[in-house]
Amino acid sequence: MIRAKRVFLYTVIIGLATHMYRFTNWMLCADSTNYLNTISKSWVTSVGRYLLPVVETIRGNHELPWLFGLFCTVMLALTAVVVCELFDVKGTVIQILVGWIIAGNPMMTATYAYMYTADGYMIGLFLAVLSVYLSVKKPGWKGMVAGAVALFVSLGFYQGYMTTTVLLFLFQIILLLLDRECSIKDIGTAIGRYLLTGVIAIGAYLIVVKTVWTLGGYGVTTYMGIGESSGLHIDSFLSALKDCYVDFARVFLVRWKWMAYNVMNILMFGMTGIFLIWQMLCKKIWKQPIKVVLLALILVMLPVATHLFEFLSEELSYSTTIMDYGTAMVFLLPVILWRTVEKGEGNF
């Protein structure tokens, strides 16, 4: 409980310090004026976000930056608390970093350009992260079903945060692979559990969203290629796979100059590599080749996990950084691994 309170406070302070200028100013974008002066329900429902109108029904179709900003900050703080509880994050510095990564990343800055829908999006983000916690921490079918329900509801607010869910599941699998006492059978069971959580959630979501489209008479938009998938042909699959790695590289290697941006990314990947090697040597994981191979496979899958929607359609673009929130969560990996090599309670 003490950790939860601290993480919540840290994240609220960071969130307000980072975005207060936006919260205290009126900055309407073109989408804002269209949304506030036209019927928005048909649009958000046609792109599969059928729960966003529920939020609008409660607070009206108004854009109140200070109120929405405060609500979003609280939701981000709760999200940070769940992440710290999920990975047992100890130490003040690491807890601050978790809150900073979740609330202070540029994907959140982009989200606040669309303040009229940011509140609903943050509900979706919180539930996307909560689904991982429930599936991992709660034993048996109850935990898995609860996690699936949380992810199912999250998808109704915004599908883009599914990549965050997948990424956190992968981080959990990495920790299991680095656990000397965890057998391959146990890891396989965990992977199956996580996959089933996602299958249940996505399956239920597809049924409900298509039912909503049919009963409500909503046309499926072609925005960003949604509804125009060419199917899982080998050529389109390979093209989408290549795009996953290209878009992932663009985020971290887009500036070919020696500057703080590049140094930060180099440090992040460098720290991740050092912590992984440290763990493999200290726990003698290298003596279990299967774990080493699985670990390498998961690391190679990170660009795919963060850009899953490349497989939706050839026309889909990651031009909106809101959809790319999962990429920002890559920075959580060295922070989580840092916890595993820490000496003592909260030492830095």
CSV table of C-alpha atoms in Angstrom, one decimal:
chain,number,residue,atom,x,y,z
A,1,MET,CA,0.0,0.0,0.0
A,2,ILE,CA,2.9,2.4,0.8
A,3,ARG,CA,4.5,1.7,-2.6
A,4,ALA,CA,1.2,2.3,-4.4
A,5,LYS,CA,0.7,5.6,-2.7
A,6,ARG,CA,4.3,6.7,-3.5
A,7,VAL,CA,4.1,5.7,-7.2
A,8,PHE,CA,0.7,7.4,-7.5
A,9,LEU,CA,2.1,10.6,-6.1
A,10,TYR,CA,5.3,10.5,-8.2
A,11,THR,CA,3.3,10.0,-11.4
A,12,VAL,CA,0.8,12.7,-10.7
A,13,ILE,CA,3.6,15.2,-10.0
A,14,ILE,CA,5.4,14.1,-13.2
A,15,GLY,CA,2.3,14.1,-15.3
A,16,LEU,CA,1.2,17.6,-14.1
A,17,ALA,CA,4.8,19.0,-14.5
A,18,THR,CA,5.1,17.7,-18.0
A,19,HIS,CA,1.7,18.6,-19.4
A,20,MET,CA,0.3,21.5,-17.2
A,21,TYR,CA,0.8,24.0,-20.0
A,22,ARG,CA,-1.6,22.0,-22.2
A,23,PHE,CA,-4.1,21.6,-19.4
A,24,THR,CA,-4.2,25.3,-18.7
A,25,ASN,CA,-4.6,26.5,-22.3
A,26,TRP,CA,-7.3,26.2,-25.0
A,27,MET,CA,-5.8,24.5,-28.0
A,28,LEU,CA,-8.4,23.3,-30.4
A,29,CYS,CA,-7.2,21.2,-33.4
A,30,ALA,CA,-9.2,20.6,-36.5
A,31,ASP,CA,-10.4,17.3,-35.2
A,32,SER,CA,-11.6,19.0,-32.0
A,33,THR,CA,-13.9,21.4,-33.8
A,34,ASN,CA,-15.2,18.7,-36.0
A,35,TYR,CA,-15.9,16.4,-33.0
A,36,LEU,CA,-17.5,19.1,-30.8
A,37,ASN,CA,-19.8,20.5,-33.5
A,38,THR,CA,-20.9,17.3,-35.3
A,39,ILE,CA,-22.3,13.9,-34.3
A,40,SER,CA,-19.2,12.0,-33.1
A,41,LYS,CA,-20.8,8.7,-32.1
A,42,SER,CA,-21.0,7.4,-35.7
A,43,TRP,CA,-17.3,8.1,-36.3
A,44,VAL,CA,-15.8,6.6,-33.2
A,45,THR,CA,-18.1,3.6,-33.4
A,46,SER,CA,-17.2,3.0,-37.1
A,47,VAL,CA,-13.5,2.7,-36.1
A,48,GLY,CA,-14.4,0.2,-33.3
A,49,ARG,CA,-14.3,2.5,-30.3
A,50,TYR,CA,-17.9,2.0,-29.4
A,51,LEU,CA,-17.4,2.7,-25.7
A,52,LEU,CA,-16.2,6.2,-26.2
A,53,PRO,CA,-19.7,7.6,-26.6
A,54,VAL,CA,-20.5,6.3,-23.2
A,55,VAL,CA,-17.9,8.6,-21.7
A,56,GLU,CA,-19.3,11.5,-23.7
A,57,THR,CA,-22.8,10.7,-22.5
A,58,ILE,CA,-21.6,11.2,-18.9
A,59,ARG,CA,-19.6,14.4,-19.3
A,60,GLY,CA,-21.1,15.8,-22.5
A,61,ASN,CA,-19.4,16.8,-25.7
A,62,HIS,CA,-17.3,19.5,-24.2
A,63,GLU,CA,-13.5,20.0,-24.2
A,64,LEU,CA,-12.4,21.0,-20.7
A,65,PRO,CA,-8.6,20.7,-20.8
A,66,TRP,CA,-8.0,21.2,-17.0
A,67,LEU,CA,-10.6,18.7,-16.0
A,68,PHE,CA,-9.8,16.1,-18.7
A,69,GLY,CA,-6.1,16.6,-18.0
A,70,LEU,CA,-6.5,16.0,-14.3
A,71,PHE,CA,-8.6,12.9,-14.9
A,72,CYS,CA,-6.0,11.5,-17.4
A,73,THR,CA,-3.2,12.2,-14.9
A,74,VAL,CA,-5.0,10.2,-12.3
A,75,MET,CA,-5.6,7.3,-14.7
A,76,LEU,CA,-1.9,7.3,-15.7
A,77,ALA,CA,-0.9,7.3,-12.0
A,78,LEU,CA,-3.1,4.3,-11.4
A,79,THR,CA,-1.6,2.6,-14.5
A,80,ALA,CA,1.9,3.2,-13.0
A,81,VAL,CA,0.8,1.7,-9.7
A,82,VAL,CA,-0.4,-1.5,-11.5
A,83,VAL,CA,2.9,-1.8,-13.5
A,84,CYS,CA,4.9,-1.4,-10.2
A,85,GLU,CA,2.8,-4.0,-8.5
A,86,LEU,CA,3.0,-6.4,-11.5
A,87,PHE,CA,6.8,-6.4,-11.7
A,88,ASP,CA,7.4,-5.8,-7.9
A,89,VAL,CA,9.3,-2.6,-8.6
A,90,LYS,CA,11.2,-1.5,-5.5
A,91,GLY,CA,13.4,1.6,-5.0
A,92,THR,CA,12.4,5.2,-5.2
A,93,VAL,CA,14.5,6.0,-8.4
A,94,ILE,CA,13.0,3.0,-10.3
A,95,GLN,CA,9.4,3.9,-9.2
A,96,ILE,CA,9.9,7.5,-10.4
A,97,LEU,CA,11.2,6.2,-13.7
A,98,VAL,CA,8.2,4.0,-14.2
A,99,GLY,CA,5.9,7.0,-13.6
A,100,TRP,CA,8.0,9.2,-15.9
A,101,ILE,CA,7.9,6.7,-18.7
A,102,ILE,CA,4.2,6.1,-18.5
A,103,ALA,CA,3.1,9.7,-18.0
A,104,GLY,CA,5.8,11.8,-19.6
A,105,ASN,CA,6.4,10.1,-22.9
A,106,PRO,CA,5.8,12.0,-26.2
A,107,MET,CA,2.9,9.7,-27.1
A,108,MET,CA,1.0,11.2,-24.2
A,109,THR,CA,1.8,14.7,-25.6
A,110,ALA,CA,0.3,13.6,-28.9
A,111,THR,CA,-2.8,12.2,-27.1
A,112,TYR,CA,-3.5,15.6,-25.5
A,113,ALA,CA,-3.8,17.1,-28.9
A,114,TYR,CA,-7.1,15.3,-28.9
A,115,MET,CA,-8.2,16.3,-25.5
A,116,TYR,CA,-11.9,15.7,-26.3
A,117,THR,CA,-11.3,11.9,-26.3
A,118,ALA,CA,-8.2,11.6,-24.1
A,119,ASP,CA,-10.2,10.7,-21.0
A,120,GLY,CA,-11.7,7.6,-22.7
A,121,TYR,CA,-8.4,6.6,-24.1
A,122,MET,CA,-6.8,6.7,-20.6
A,123,ILE,CA,-9.5,4.4,-19.3
A,124,GLY,CA,-8.6,2.0,-22.1
A,125,LEU,CA,-4.9,2.2,-21.3
A,126,PHE,CA,-5.5,1.5,-17.6
A,127,LEU,CA,-7.6,-1.5,-18.4
A,128,ALA,CA,-5.1,-2.8,-21.0
A,129,VAL,CA,-2.4,-2.8,-18.3
A,130,LEU,CA,-4.7,-4.1,-15.6
A,131,SER,CA,-5.5,-7.1,-17.8
A,132,VAL,CA,-1.9,-8.2,-17.6
A,133,TYR,CA,-1.8,-7.9,-13.9
A,134,LEU,CA,-5.0,-9.9,-13.4
A,135,SER,CA,-3.8,-12.7,-15.8
A,136,VAL,CA,-0.4,-12.9,-14.2
A,137,LYS,CA,-1.1,-12.4,-10.5
A,138,LYS,CA,-4.5,-14.0,-10.1
A,139,PRO,CA,-4.3,-17.8,-10.2
A,140,GLY,CA,-6.6,-20.2,-12.1
A,141,TRP,CA,-9.3,-19.5,-14.6
A,142,LYS,CA,-10.7,-16.6,-12.6
A,143,GLY,CA,-7.5,-14.5,-13.1
A,144,MET,CA,-7.3,-15.3,-16.8
A,145,VAL,CA,-11.0,-14.6,-17.4
A,146,ALA,CA,-10.8,-11.3,-15.4
A,147,GLY,CA,-7.8,-10.3,-17.5
A,148,ALA,CA,-9.6,-11.1,-20.7
A,149,VAL,CA,-12.6,-9.0,-19.6
A,150,ALA,CA,-10.4,-6.1,-18.8
A,151,LEU,CA,-8.7,-6.3,-22.2
A,152,PHE,CA,-12.1,-6.7,-23.9
A,153,VAL,CA,-13.4,-3.5,-22.3
A,154,SER,CA,-10.1,-1.7,-23.1
A,155,LEU,CA,-10.5,-2.5,-26.8
A,156,GLY,CA,-13.9,-0.9,-26.8
A,157,PHE,CA,-12.2,2.4,-25.9
A,158,TYR,CA,-9.2,2.2,-28.1
A,159,GLN,CA,-7.6,-0.8,-29.8
A,160,GLY,CA,-4.1,0.7,-30.0
A,161,TYR,CA,-3.3,-0.1,-26.4
A,162,MET,CA,-3.4,-3.8,-27.1
A,163,THR,CA,0.3,-3.5,-28.1
A,164,THR,CA,1.0,-2.3,-24.5
A,165,THR,CA,-0.7,-5.4,-23.2
A,166,VAL,CA,1.3,-7.7,-25.5
A,167,LEU,CA,4.6,-5.9,-24.5
A,168,LEU,CA,4.0,-6.3,-20.8
A,169,PHE,CA,3.2,-10.0,-21.3
A,170,LEU,CA,6.5,-10.4,-23.1
A,171,PHE,CA,8.3,-8.6,-20.3
A,172,GLN,CA,6.8,-11.1,-17.8
A,173,ILE,CA,7.9,-14.0,-20.0
A,174,ILE,CA,11.5,-12.5,-20.1
A,175,LEU,CA,11.5,-12.5,-16.3
A,176,LEU,CA,10.3,-16.1,-16.2
A,177,LEU,CA,13.1,-17.1,-18.5
A,178,LEU,CA,15.6,-15.4,-16.2
A,179,ASP,CA,14.3,-17.3,-13.2
A,180,ARG,CA,16.5,-20.2,-12.6
A,181,GLU,CA,13.8,-22.1,-10.7
A,182,CYS,CA,11.2,-21.7,-13.4
A,183,SER,CA,11.0,-24.7,-15.7
A,184,ILE,CA,10.3,-24.7,-19.4
A,185,LYS,CA,7.0,-26.4,-18.7
A,186,ASP,CA,6.0,-23.6,-16.3
A,187,ILE,CA,7.0,-21.0,-18.9
A,188,GLY,CA,5.0,-22.8,-21.6
A,189,THR,CA,2.0,-22.9,-19.3
A,190,ALA,CA,2.3,-19.2,-18.7
A,191,ILE,CA,2.6,-18.4,-22.4
A,192,GLY,CA,-0.5,-20.5,-23.1
A,193,ARG,CA,-2.4,-18.7,-20.4
A,194,TYR,CA,-1.4,-15.3,-21.8
A,195,LEU,CA,-2.3,-16.3,-25.3
A,196,LEU,CA,-5.7,-17.6,-24.2
A,197,THR,CA,-6.4,-14.3,-22.3
A,198,GLY,CA,-5.8,-12.4,-25.6
A,199,VAL,CA,-7.8,-14.8,-27.7
A,200,ILE,CA,-10.9,-14.6,-25.4
A,201,ALA,CA,-10.7,-10.8,-25.3
A,202,ILE,CA,-10.2,-10.2,-29.0
A,203,GLY,CA,-12.7,-12.9,-30.0
A,204,ALA,CA,-15.4,-11.3,-27.7
A,205,TYR,CA,-14.5,-7.8,-29.0
A,206,LEU,CA,-14.8,-8.8,-32.6
A,207,ILE,CA,-18.2,-10.3,-32.0
A,208,VAL,CA,-19.5,-7.3,-30.1
A,209,VAL,CA,-18.1,-4.7,-32.4
A,210,LYS,CA,-19.6,-6.3,-35.5
A,211,THR,CA,-22.9,-6.7,-33.6
A,212,VAL,CA,-22.9,-3.0,-32.7
A,213,TRP,CA,-22.1,-2.1,-36.4
A,214,THR,CA,-25.0,-4.2,-37.6
A,215,LEU,CA,-27.6,-3.2,-35.1
A,216,GLY,CA,-26.6,0.5,-35.2
A,217,GLY,CA,-26.3,0.6,-38.9
A,218,TYR,CA,-22.8,2.1,-38.7
A,219,GLY,CA,-20.7,1.9,-41.8
A,220,VAL,CA,-17.1,0.6,-41.3
A,221,THR,CA,-14.7,3.3,-42.1
A,222,THR,CA,-11.7,2.9,-44.4
A,223,TYR,CA,-9.7,5.3,-42.3
A,224,MET,CA,-6.0,4.2,-42.2
A,225,GLY,CA,-6.9,1.0,-44.0
A,226,ILE,CA,-9.4,-0.4,-41.4
A,227,GLY,CA,-11.7,-2.8,-43.1
A,228,GLU,CA,-9.5,-3.2,-46.1
A,229,SER,CA,-7.2,-6.0,-45.1
A,230,SER,CA,-5.9,-8.0,-48.0
A,231,GLY,CA,-5.8,-11.2,-45.9
A,232,LEU,CA,-2.8,-13.2,-44.6
A,233,HIS,CA,-1.1,-13.8,-47.9
A,234,ILE,CA,2.6,-14.5,-47.7
A,235,ASP,CA,3.6,-11.4,-49.6
A,236,SER,CA,1.5,-9.1,-47.5
A,237,PHE,CA,2.6,-10.8,-44.3
A,238,LEU,CA,6.3,-10.4,-45.2
A,239,SER,CA,5.7,-6.8,-46.2
A,240,ALA,CA,3.9,-6.1,-42.9
A,241,LEU,CA,6.7,-7.8,-41.0
A,242,LYS,CA,9.3,-5.6,-42.7
A,243,ASP,CA,7.3,-2.5,-41.9
A,244,CYS,CA,7.2,-3.5,-38.2
A,245,TYR,CA,11.0,-3.4,-38.0
A,246,VAL,CA,11.3,-0.3,-40.2
A,247,ASP,CA,8.8,1.7,-38.0
A,248,PHE,CA,10.5,0.5,-34.8
A,249,ALA,CA,13.8,1.6,-36.1
A,250,ARG,CA,12.4,5.0,-37.1
A,251,VAL,CA,11.5,5.7,-33.5
A,252,PHE,CA,14.9,4.9,-32.1
A,253,LEU,CA,17.3,5.7,-35.0
A,254,VAL,CA,15.4,8.4,-36.9
A,255,ARG,CA,18.0,11.1,-36.2
A,256,TRP,CA,21.5,10.3,-37.5
A,257,LYS,CA,23.3,12.8,-35.4
A,258,TRP,CA,25.1,12.7,-32.1
A,259,MET,CA,22.5,14.3,-29.8
A,260,ALA,CA,20.6,13.6,-26.5
A,261,TYR,CA,17.9,11.7,-28.3
A,262,ASN,CA,20.3,9.2,-29.7
A,263,VAL,CA,22.3,8.9,-26.5
A,264,MET,CA,19.2,8.2,-24.5
A,265,ASN,CA,18.2,5.3,-26.9
A,266,ILE,CA,21.7,3.9,-26.9
A,267,LEU,CA,21.8,3.9,-23.1
A,268,MET,CA,18.4,2.3,-22.9
A,269,PHE,CA,19.3,-0.6,-25.2
A,270,GLY,CA,22.8,-0.8,-23.7
A,271,MET,CA,21.4,-1.1,-20.2
A,272,THR,CA,18.9,-3.8,-21.3
A,273,GLY,CA,21.8,-5.8,-22.8
A,274,ILE,CA,24.0,-5.4,-19.7
A,275,PHE,CA,21.2,-6.5,-17.3
A,276,LEU,CA,20.2,-9.5,-19.5
A,277,ILE,CA,23.8,-10.7,-19.7
A,278,TRP,CA,24.4,-10.1,-16.0
A,279,GLN,CA,21.3,-12.2,-15.1
A,280,MET,CA,22.3,-15.0,-17.5
A,281,LEU,CA,25.8,-15.2,-16.1
A,282,CYS,CA,24.8,-14.9,-12.4
A,283,LYS,CA,22.0,-17.4,-12.6
A,284,LYS,CA,23.8,-19.6,-15.2
A,285,ILE,CA,20.9,-19.3,-17.6
A,286,TRP,CA,23.4,-20.0,-20.4
A,287,LYS,CA,23.4,-23.6,-19.2
A,288,GLN,CA,19.8,-23.9,-20.4
A,289,PRO,CA,20.0,-23.4,-24.2
A,290,ILE,CA,16.2,-23.5,-24.7
A,291,LYS,CA,15.8,-20.5,-22.4
A,292,VAL,CA,18.5,-18.6,-24.3
A,293,VAL,CA,16.8,-19.3,-27.6
A,294,LEU,CA,13.4,-18.3,-26.3
A,295,LEU,CA,14.9,-15.1,-24.8
A,296,ALA,CA,16.5,-14.2,-28.1
A,297,LEU,CA,13.2,-14.9,-29.9
A,298,ILE,CA,11.2,-12.6,-27.6
A,299,LEU,CA,13.7,-9.8,-28.0
A,300,VAL,CA,13.5,-10.1,-31.7
A,301,MET,CA,9.7,-10.0,-31.5
A,302,LEU,CA,9.6,-6.6,-29.7
A,303,PRO,CA,9.3,-4.6,-32.9
A,304,VAL,CA,6.5,-6.9,-34.0
A,305,ALA,CA,4.7,-6.6,-30.6
A,306,THR,CA,4.8,-2.8,-30.8
A,307,HIS,CA,3.5,-2.6,-34.4
A,308,LEU,CA,0.9,-5.4,-34.5
A,309,PHE,CA,-1.5,-3.3,-36.5
A,310,GLU,CA,0.8,-3.4,-39.5
A,311,PHE,CA,-0.8,-6.7,-40.2
A,312,LEU,CA,-4.3,-5.2,-40.3
A,313,SER,CA,-3.9,-3.6,-43.6
A,314,GLU,CA,-1.2,-2.5,-46.1
A,315,GLU,CA,-2.6,1.0,-45.9
A,316,LEU,CA,-2.3,1.3,-42.1
A,317,SER,CA,0.2,4.0,-41.0
A,318,TYR,CA,1.8,4.7,-37.7
A,319,SER,CA,1.7,8.4,-38.5
A,320,THR,CA,-0.3,8.8,-35.3
A,321,THR,CA,2.0,8.5,-32.3
A,322,ILE,CA,-1.0,7.7,-30.0
A,323,MET,CA,-1.2,4.3,-31.7
A,324,ASP,CA,2.6,3.9,-31.0
A,325,TYR,CA,2.2,4.1,-27.2
A,326,GLY,CA,3.5,0.5,-26.9
A,327,THR,CA,6.9,1.6,-28.4
A,328,ALA,CA,7.3,4.1,-25.5
A,329,MET,CA,6.8,1.2,-23.1
A,330,VAL,CA,10.0,-0.5,-24.4
A,331,PHE,CA,11.8,1.9,-22.0
A,332,LEU,CA,10.2,0.0,-19.2
A,333,LEU,CA,12.3,-3.1,-20.0
A,334,PRO,CA,15.7,-1.9,-18.6
A,335,VAL,CA,13.9,-0.4,-15.6
A,336,ILE,CA,12.2,-3.7,-14.8
A,337,LEU,CA,15.5,-5.6,-15.3
A,338,TRP,CA,17.3,-3.1,-13.2
A,339,ARG,CA,15.1,-4.2,-10.3
A,340,THR,CA,16.3,-7.8,-10.7
A,341,VAL,CA,20.0,-6.9,-10.3
A,342,GLU,CA,19.5,-4.4,-7.5
A,343,LYS,CA,21.4,-5.1,-4.2
A,344,GLY,CA,19.3,-4.6,-1.2
A,345,GLU,CA,16.0,-2.9,-0.6
A,346,GLY,CA,15.8,0.2,-2.8
A,347,ASN,CA,19.5,0.8,-3.2
A,348,PHE,CA,20.7,3.0,-6.0
